Amino acid sequence: MTVKEFIPSPYTKSVASGKTTYKSPSNIALVKYWGKKENQIPANPSISFTLNECATVTTLSYRKVDGPNDAFSFEVSLDGKKEEGFKPKIKTFFERVYPYLPFLKEYHFEIETSNSFPHSSGIASSASGMSALALCLMEIERNLIPAMPAEFFNRKASFLARLGSGSAARSIKGSLVQWGEHAGTEGSSDLYGIEYPYKVHSVFNDYCDTILLVDKGQKQVSSTVGHDLMHDHPFSKQRFDQAHANLSKLRSIFEGGDLDGFIGLVESEALTLHAMMMTSRPYFILMKPNTLEIINRIWAYREATKTHVCFTLDAGANVHVLYPKNEKVLVEGFIADELAGYCQNGQFIHDHVGRGAQKIN
Ligand code: DP6
């Protein structure tokens, strides 16, 4: 599909007011998105597990105003409290999606949002938050175009979510979602995420992810700054090529349930992401001493027990501990006994692979 196909024909229906609620999950990338071009086009394809517990619930109330507004008219609240701080990001989002949702200036919006995870946990809420908002907006458009096919609805929701935050494109539908054009993946696109279209071994259907909250502080590097560091980066070409190669390798790993292959690839992706940050100018070290302690503990435990526990990282100090469900009892014991002590206030969140966003109302 092309960008033009997301521009609607003039609406023939009109809706005066309404309210809709969506719950959207967070996701954890296995092959990382790090680097982008203009208009939120990724520099390389990425793939993620959709999470189940870490999610944002957003209610969007809308009412038509008399004559279109000059500017976007909206209020935002987080957990029932007005959040002026969120407004600039949402305004930018509205500006970016306006060409594709021309009704935006005809309404006043109330956006009420809440996260299942603590706001300052260091867990990025942009993927779940932007995808939930994109879905609510698509629900309005579906009221204006009732014959809209479900597939188009999801695709456009992902397309819009991407314009809010790249990783949000992977938080609409499916357990394993790929975003970004890749020669080996049929139907893949830079414009939106797709459910991974090939065979996936059942071991990956309910994979577990425990998020260890190592550092709950404000992000040291915003994702915008971080992605920018990949322009003029000495290793960017090799990195982007590597992401393509890793996606190709994942095909047989997913199909055959090759856990050793999975572990090697996923941990290398996480460390490469951080290596990119350490070798850019300016450079950053986003891991904390406890991040390294945890990684070493995971490696020692895996070696000693022959379990399949491994880690991945976001652009921060928190660690995602990944393991198959049939090792849950053992690994959860290991986390409580040996890893919780490295977390801020002993905090961690047990999560697992989910199926995607849900309409609540
Ligand atoms: C390290 O999606 O937060 O989590 O498009 O600027 O909003 P923006 O970036 P964002 O970047 C996520 C980067 C990452 C890796 C990933 O999720 O693939």
CSV table of C-alpha atoms and ligand atoms in Angstrom, one decimal:
chain,number,residue,atom,x,y,z
A,1,MET,CA,0.0,0.0,0.0
A,2,THR,CA,1.1,3.6,-0.6
A,3,VAL,CA,0.7,6.6,1.6
A,4,LYS,CA,-2.0,8.0,-0.7
A,5,GLU,CA,-4.3,5.1,0.0
A,6,PHE,CA,-4.5,6.3,3.6
A,7,ILE,CA,-6.0,9.6,2.6
A,8,PRO,CA,-9.8,9.2,2.7
A,9,SER,CA,-12.3,10.4,0.1
A,10,PRO,CA,-14.6,13.1,1.4
A,11,TYR,CA,-16.8,11.6,4.2
A,12,THR,CA,-20.4,11.2,3.3
A,13,LYS,CA,-21.6,10.5,6.9
A,14,SER,CA,-21.4,12.8,9.9
A,15,VAL,CA,-21.2,12.0,13.6
A,16,ALA,CA,-21.9,14.7,16.2
A,17,SER,CA,-20.3,13.2,19.2
A,18,GLY,CA,-19.2,9.9,20.8
A,19,LYS,CA,-16.8,8.1,23.1
A,20,THR,CA,-14.5,5.1,22.5
A,21,THR,CA,-12.0,3.2,24.6
A,22,TYR,CA,-9.0,1.0,23.5
A,23,LYS,CA,-6.5,-0.9,25.4
A,24,SER,CA,-3.1,-1.2,23.7
A,25,PRO,CA,-0.1,-3.2,24.7
A,26,SER,CA,3.5,-2.3,24.9
A,27,ASN,CA,5.9,-4.4,22.9
A,28,ILE,CA,9.5,-5.6,23.2
A,29,ALA,CA,11.7,-5.6,20.1
A,30,LEU,CA,13.8,-8.6,19.3
A,31,VAL,CA,15.4,-7.0,16.2
A,32,LYS,CA,15.7,-3.3,17.2
A,33,TYR,CA,14.5,-0.2,15.4
A,34,TRP,CA,17.2,2.3,15.9
A,35,GLY,CA,17.6,5.0,13.2
A,36,LYS,CA,14.9,6.6,11.1
A,37,LYS,CA,14.5,8.7,8.0
A,38,GLU,CA,12.0,11.5,7.4
A,39,ASN,CA,8.3,10.9,8.1
A,40,GLN,CA,9.0,8.2,10.6
A,41,ILE,CA,10.3,5.8,8.0
A,42,PRO,CA,12.6,3.2,9.8
A,43,ALA,CA,16.2,2.9,8.7
A,44,ASN,CA,15.9,-0.9,9.2
A,45,PRO,CA,13.1,-3.4,9.7
A,46,SER,CA,12.3,-4.6,13.3
A,47,ILE,CA,10.2,-7.3,15.0
A,48,SER,CA,8.7,-7.5,18.4
A,49,PHE,CA,6.8,-9.6,20.8
A,50,THR,CA,3.6,-7.9,21.8
A,51,LEU,CA,3.2,-7.8,25.6
A,52,ASN,CA,0.1,-8.6,27.6
A,53,GLU,CA,0.2,-6.9,31.0
A,54,CYS,CA,2.0,-3.6,30.1
A,55,ALA,CA,-0.7,-1.6,28.4
A,56,THR,CA,-2.3,1.8,28.1
A,57,VAL,CA,-6.1,2.3,28.2
A,58,THR,CA,-7.3,5.4,26.4
A,59,THR,CA,-10.7,6.8,26.2
A,60,LEU,CA,-11.4,9.4,23.5
A,61,SER,CA,-14.5,11.6,23.8
A,62,TYR,CA,-15.3,13.8,20.8
A,63,ARG,CA,-17.9,16.4,20.0
A,64,LYS,CA,-18.3,18.4,16.8
A,65,VAL,CA,-17.6,22.1,17.1
A,66,ASP,CA,-19.4,24.8,15.1
A,67,GLY,CA,-17.3,25.2,12.0
A,68,PRO,CA,-13.9,23.7,11.8
A,69,ASN,CA,-11.3,24.9,14.3
A,70,ASP,CA,-8.2,26.7,13.1
A,71,ALA,CA,-6.1,24.7,15.5
A,72,PHE,CA,-6.5,21.2,17.1
A,73,SER,CA,-8.7,21.4,20.2
A,74,PHE,CA,-8.1,18.8,22.9
A,75,GLU,CA,-7.5,18.2,26.5
A,76,VAL,CA,-5.4,15.3,27.9
A,77,SER,CA,-5.4,13.6,31.3
A,78,LEU,CA,-3.4,10.9,32.9
A,79,ASP,CA,-5.0,8.8,35.6
A,80,GLY,CA,-7.8,11.5,35.9
A,81,LYS,CA,-5.4,14.5,36.2
A,82,LYS,CA,-5.0,17.0,33.5
A,83,GLU,CA,-1.5,16.5,31.9
A,84,GLU,CA,-0.4,19.7,30.1
A,85,GLY,CA,3.0,18.1,29.6
A,86,PHE,CA,1.6,15.5,27.1
A,87,LYS,CA,0.1,18.2,24.9
A,88,PRO,CA,3.1,19.1,22.7
A,89,LYS,CA,3.6,15.5,21.7
A,90,ILE,CA,-0.1,15.0,20.9
A,91,LYS,CA,-0.2,18.2,19.0
A,92,THR,CA,2.8,17.0,16.8
A,93,PHE,CA,1.0,13.7,16.4
A,94,PHE,CA,-2.2,15.5,15.3
A,95,GLU,CA,-0.3,17.6,12.8
A,96,ARG,CA,1.4,14.6,11.3
A,97,VAL,CA,-1.8,12.5,10.9
A,98,TYR,CA,-4.1,15.4,9.9
A,99,PRO,CA,-3.7,14.8,6.1
A,100,TYR,CA,-5.0,11.2,6.8
A,101,LEU,CA,-7.7,12.2,9.2
A,102,PRO,CA,-9.2,15.4,7.9
A,103,PHE,CA,-12.0,15.4,10.5
A,104,LEU,CA,-9.5,16.2,13.3
A,105,LYS,CA,-10.2,20.0,13.2
A,106,GLU,CA,-13.9,19.5,13.3
A,107,TYR,CA,-14.0,18.1,16.8
A,108,HIS,CA,-13.0,18.9,20.3
A,109,PHE,CA,-11.4,15.9,22.0
A,110,GLU,CA,-11.0,14.7,25.6
A,111,ILE,CA,-8.2,12.2,25.8
A,112,GLU,CA,-8.2,10.2,29.1
A,113,THR,CA,-5.3,7.8,29.5
A,114,SER,CA,-3.9,5.5,32.1
A,115,ASN,CA,-1.0,3.0,32.0
A,116,SER,CA,-1.0,-0.4,33.7
A,117,PHE,CA,2.7,0.1,34.7
A,118,PRO,CA,3.9,2.9,36.9
A,119,HIS,CA,4.4,6.2,35.0
A,120,SER,CA,8.0,6.7,36.0
A,121,SER,CA,9.0,3.0,35.7
A,122,GLY,CA,11.2,3.7,32.7
A,123,ILE,CA,8.9,1.5,30.6
A,124,ALA,CA,8.2,3.5,27.4
A,125,SER,CA,4.6,4.3,27.2
A,126,SER,CA,4.9,5.8,23.7
A,127,ALA,CA,4.2,2.5,21.9
A,128,SER,CA,1.1,1.6,23.9
A,129,GLY,CA,-0.1,5.2,24.3
A,130,MET,CA,0.2,6.2,20.6
A,131,SER,CA,-1.3,3.0,19.4
A,132,ALA,CA,-4.3,3.3,21.7
A,133,LEU,CA,-4.9,6.9,20.5
A,134,ALA,CA,-4.5,5.9,16.9
A,135,LEU,CA,-7.1,3.1,17.4
A,136,CYS,CA,-9.5,5.5,19.0
A,137,LEU,CA,-9.2,7.9,16.1
A,138,MET,CA,-9.7,5.1,13.7
A,139,GLU,CA,-12.9,4.2,15.5
A,140,ILE,CA,-14.2,7.7,14.7
A,141,GLU,CA,-13.2,7.2,11.1
A,142,ARG,CA,-15.0,3.9,11.0
A,143,ASN,CA,-18.1,5.7,12.1
A,144,LEU,CA,-17.7,8.0,9.2
A,145,ILE,CA,-17.0,5.2,6.8
A,146,PRO,CA,-19.0,2.2,8.1
A,147,ALA,CA,-18.0,-0.1,5.3
A,148,MET,CA,-14.3,0.0,6.2
A,149,PRO,CA,-12.8,-3.5,6.1
A,150,ALA,CA,-11.2,-4.7,9.4
A,151,GLU,CA,-7.8,-5.3,7.7
A,152,PHE,CA,-7.7,-1.7,6.5
A,153,PHE,CA,-8.7,-0.5,9.9
A,154,ASN,CA,-5.8,-2.2,11.6
A,155,ARG,CA,-3.3,-1.3,8.9
A,156,LYS,CA,-4.2,2.4,9.0
A,157,ALA,CA,-4.2,2.3,12.8
A,158,SER,CA,-0.6,1.0,12.6
A,159,PHE,CA,0.2,3.6,10.0
A,160,LEU,CA,-1.1,6.4,12.2
A,161,ALA,CA,0.5,5.0,15.4
A,162,ARG,CA,3.9,5.0,13.5
A,163,LEU,CA,3.6,8.7,12.9
A,164,GLY,CA,3.2,9.1,16.7
A,165,SER,CA,6.1,6.8,17.6
A,166,GLY,CA,7.8,4.2,15.4
A,167,SER,CA,7.5,1.3,17.8
A,168,ALA,CA,3.8,2.0,18.2
A,169,ALA,CA,3.3,0.6,14.7
A,170,ARG,CA,4.0,-2.8,16.2
A,171,SER,CA,1.3,-2.5,19.0
A,172,ILE,CA,-1.9,-3.0,17.1
A,173,LYS,CA,-2.5,-6.7,16.2
A,174,GLY,CA,-0.7,-10.0,16.6
A,175,SER,CA,1.8,-11.5,18.9
A,176,LEU,CA,4.8,-11.2,16.7
A,177,VAL,CA,4.8,-8.0,14.6
A,178,GLN,CA,7.2,-6.9,12.0
A,179,TRP,CA,7.6,-3.3,10.8
A,180,GLY,CA,9.8,-2.2,8.0
A,181,GLU,CA,10.4,-3.5,4.5
A,182,HIS,CA,12.5,-6.6,4.4
A,183,ALA,CA,13.1,-8.6,1.2
A,184,GLY,CA,12.5,-11.9,3.0
A,185,THR,CA,9.2,-11.0,4.5
A,186,GLU,CA,6.2,-10.9,2.1
A,187,GLY,CA,3.9,-7.9,2.7
A,188,SER,CA,6.3,-6.1,5.0
A,189,SER,CA,6.2,-2.3,4.8
A,190,ASP,CA,8.0,0.8,6.1
A,191,LEU,CA,4.5,2.3,6.6
A,192,TYR,CA,2.9,-0.1,9.0
A,193,GLY,CA,3.4,-3.2,11.0
A,194,ILE,CA,2.2,-6.6,9.9
A,195,GLU,CA,1.6,-9.8,11.8
A,196,TYR,CA,4.6,-12.1,11.2
A,197,PRO,CA,3.4,-14.1,8.2
A,198,TYR,CA,5.4,-17.3,8.5
A,199,LYS,CA,5.2,-20.4,10.7
A,200,VAL,CA,6.0,-19.8,14.3
A,201,HIS,CA,6.8,-22.7,16.7
A,202,SER,CA,4.3,-22.9,19.6
A,203,VAL,CA,7.1,-22.3,22.1
A,204,PHE,CA,7.0,-18.6,21.1
A,205,ASN,CA,3.2,-18.2,21.5
A,206,ASP,CA,3.3,-17.7,25.2
A,207,TYR,CA,6.9,-16.7,25.8
A,208,CYS,CA,7.5,-14.9,29.1
A,209,ASP,CA,9.1,-11.5,29.6
A,210,THR,CA,9.9,-10.2,33.1
A,211,ILE,CA,10.8,-6.6,33.1
A,212,LEU,CA,13.4,-5.7,35.7
A,213,LEU,CA,13.1,-2.1,36.8
A,214,VAL,CA,16.8,-1.2,37.3
A,215,ASP,CA,16.5,2.5,36.8
A,216,LYS,CA,13.2,4.3,36.9
A,217,GLY,CA,14.6,7.7,36.3
A,218,GLN,CA,13.9,10.0,33.3
A,219,LYS,CA,15.3,8.7,30.1
A,220,GLN,CA,18.9,9.9,29.6
A,221,VAL,CA,18.5,10.0,25.9
A,222,SER,CA,15.1,10.7,24.3
A,223,SER,CA,14.3,8.3,21.4
A,224,THR,CA,14.3,11.3,19.0
A,225,VAL,CA,17.9,12.1,19.9
A,226,GLY,CA,18.9,8.5,19.9
A,227,HIS,CA,17.6,7.8,16.4
A,228,ASP,CA,19.3,10.9,15.2
A,229,LEU,CA,22.6,9.6,16.4
A,230,MET,CA,22.4,7.0,13.6
A,231,HIS,CA,22.8,9.7,11.0
A,232,ASP,CA,26.5,10.0,10.3
A,233,HIS,CA,27.2,7.1,12.6
A,234,PRO,CA,30.4,5.2,11.6
A,235,PHE,CA,28.7,1.8,11.8
A,236,SER,CA,25.2,2.6,10.6
A,237,LYS,CA,25.4,0.8,7.3
A,238,GLN,CA,26.7,-2.4,8.9
A,239,ARG,CA,24.1,-2.1,11.6
A,240,PHE,CA,21.2,-1.7,9.1
A,241,ASP,CA,22.5,-4.6,7.0
A,242,GLN,CA,22.8,-6.7,10.1
A,243,ALA,CA,19.1,-6.1,11.1
A,244,HIS,CA,18.1,-7.3,7.7
A,245,ALA,CA,20.3,-10.4,8.0
A,246,ASN,CA,19.0,-11.1,11.5
A,247,LEU,CA,15.4,-11.0,10.3
A,248,SER,CA,16.2,-13.5,7.6
A,249,LYS,CA,17.9,-15.8,10.2
A,250,LEU,CA,14.8,-15.5,12.5
A,251,ARG,CA,12.7,-17.3,9.9
A,252,SER,CA,14.1,-20.8,10.6
A,253,ILE,CA,14.6,-20.0,14.3
A,254,PHE,CA,10.9,-19.2,14.6
A,255,GLU,CA,9.8,-22.1,12.5
A,256,GLY,CA,11.9,-24.7,14.2
A,257,GLY,CA,11.7,-23.4,17.8
A,258,ASP,CA,15.5,-23.1,17.8
A,259,LEU,CA,15.9,-21.5,21.3
A,260,ASP,CA,19.7,-21.4,21.2
A,261,GLY,CA,19.6,-19.6,17.9
A,262,PHE,CA,16.9,-17.2,19.3
A,263,ILE,CA,19.0,-16.4,22.4
A,264,GLY,CA,22.1,-15.7,20.5
A,265,LEU,CA,20.4,-13.4,18.0
A,266,VAL,CA,18.3,-11.5,20.6
A,267,GLU,CA,21.1,-10.9,23.0
A,268,SER,CA,23.4,-9.7,20.2
A,269,GLU,CA,20.6,-7.3,19.0
A,270,ALA,CA,20.3,-5.8,22.5
A,271,LEU,CA,24.1,-5.4,22.9
A,272,THR,CA,24.4,-4.0,19.4
A,273,LEU,CA,21.7,-1.3,20.2
A,274,HIS,CA,23.8,-0.2,23.2
A,275,ALA,CA,27.0,-0.5,21.2
A,276,MET,CA,25.5,1.9,18.7
A,277,MET,CA,24.9,4.4,21.5
A,278,MET,CA,28.4,3.9,22.9
A,279,THR,CA,30.0,4.6,19.5
A,280,SER,CA,28.0,7.6,18.4
A,281,ARG,CA,29.0,11.2,18.8
A,282,PRO,CA,27.9,12.3,21.4
A,283,TYR,CA,28.2,8.9,23.0
A,284,PHE,CA,26.1,7.4,25.9
A,285,ILE,CA,26.2,4.5,28.3
A,286,LEU,CA,22.7,3.7,29.2
A,287,MET,CA,23.4,0.5,31.1
A,288,LYS,CA,23.9,0.9,34.9
A,289,PRO,CA,26.2,-1.3,37.0
A,290,ASN,CA,23.2,-3.4,38.0
A,291,THR,CA,22.3,-4.0,34.3
A,292,LEU,CA,25.6,-5.7,33.9
A,293,GLU,CA,25.3,-7.6,37.1
A,294,ILE,CA,22.0,-9.0,35.9
A,295,ILE,CA,23.3,-9.9,32.5
A,296,ASN,CA,26.2,-11.8,34.1
A,297,ARG,CA,23.8,-13.6,36.5
A,298,ILE,CA,21.6,-14.6,33.6
A,299,TRP,CA,24.6,-16.0,31.7
A,300,ALA,CA,25.8,-17.9,34.8
A,301,TYR,CA,22.4,-19.3,35.6
A,302,ARG,CA,21.8,-20.4,32.0
A,303,GLU,CA,25.1,-22.2,31.9
A,304,ALA,CA,24.5,-23.9,35.2
A,305,THR,CA,20.9,-25.0,34.6
A,306,LYS,CA,20.8,-25.4,30.8
A,307,THR,CA,17.5,-23.4,30.8
A,308,HIS,CA,16.8,-21.0,28.0
A,309,VAL,CA,16.6,-17.7,29.9
A,310,CYS,CA,18.1,-14.7,28.0
A,311,PHE,CA,17.8,-10.9,28.1
A,312,THR,CA,17.1,-8.0,25.9
A,313,LEU,CA,17.3,-4.3,26.5
A,314,ASP,CA,15.6,-1.1,25.5
A,315,ALA,CA,17.3,2.2,25.2
A,316,GLY,CA,17.8,2.3,28.9
A,317,ALA,CA,19.0,0.4,32.0
A,318,ASN,CA,16.0,-1.9,32.5
A,319,VAL,CA,16.4,-5.5,31.5
A,320,HIS,CA,13.8,-7.7,29.9
A,321,VAL,CA,14.3,-11.3,30.9
A,322,LEU,CA,12.9,-13.7,28.2
A,323,TYR,CA,12.2,-17.4,28.8
A,324,PRO,CA,9.8,-20.1,27.5
A,325,LYS,CA,6.7,-20.8,29.6
A,326,ASN,CA,7.7,-24.3,30.5
A,327,GLU,CA,10.7,-22.9,32.4
A,328,LYS,CA,8.5,-20.3,34.2
A,329,VAL,CA,8.6,-21.8,37.7
A,330,LEU,CA,12.4,-22.2,37.7
A,331,VAL,CA,13.1,-18.8,36.1
A,332,GLU,CA,10.7,-16.9,38.3
A,333,GLY,CA,12.4,-18.4,41.3
A,334,PHE,CA,15.7,-17.3,40.0
A,335,ILE,CA,14.5,-13.8,39.4
A,336,ALA,CA,13.1,-13.5,42.9
A,337,ASP,CA,16.1,-14.9,44.5
A,338,GLU,CA,19.0,-13.6,42.5
A,339,LEU,CA,17.8,-10.6,40.3
A,340,ALA,CA,15.2,-8.7,42.3
A,341,GLY,CA,18.0,-7.4,44.5
A,342,TYR,CA,19.4,-5.5,41.6
A,343,CYS,CA,16.1,-3.7,40.8
A,344,GLN,CA,15.1,-0.3,42.2
A,345,ASN,CA,13.0,-1.1,45.3
A,346,GLY,CA,13.1,-4.7,44.2
A,347,GLN,CA,10.5,-4.0,41.5
A,348,PHE,CA,9.9,-6.1,38.4
A,349,ILE,CA,6.8,-6.9,36.3
A,350,HIS,CA,6.0,-10.4,35.0
A,351,ASP,CA,4.6,-10.3,31.5
A,352,HIS,CA,4.2,-12.6,28.6
A,353,VAL,CA,3.3,-12.5,24.9
A,354,GLY,CA,-0.1,-11.1,24.2
A,355,ARG,CA,-2.3,-10.9,21.1
A,356,GLY,CA,-2.6,-7.2,20.5
A,357,ALA,CA,-4.9,-4.2,21.2
A,358,GLN,CA,-8.5,-4.6,22.3
A,359,LYS,CA,-11.6,-2.4,21.9
A,360,ILE,CA,-13.0,-1.9,25.4
A,361,ASN,CA,-16.0,0.3,24.5
B,1,DP6,C1,15.1,1.1,21.5
B,1,DP6,O1,9.6,4.0,18.9
B,1,DP6,O2,10.4,5.2,21.0
B,1,DP6,O3,12.8,0.7,21.8
B,1,DP6,O4,9.8,6.7,16.6
B,1,DP6,O5,11.2,8.3,17.9
B,1,DP6,O6,9.0,7.5,18.9
B,1,DP6,P1,10.2,7.2,18.0
B,1,DP6,O7,11.1,6.0,18.7
B,1,DP6,P2,10.7,4.8,19.6
B,1,DP6,O8,12.0,3.9,19.5
B,1,DP6,C2,12.1,2.7,20.1
B,1,DP6,C3,13.5,2.2,20.1
B,1,DP6,C4,13.8,0.9,20.8
B,1,DP6,C5,13.8,-0.3,19.9
B,1,DP6,C6,12.5,-0.8,19.4
B,1,DP6,O9,11.5,-0.7,20.1
B,1,DP6,O10,12.5,-1.3,18.3
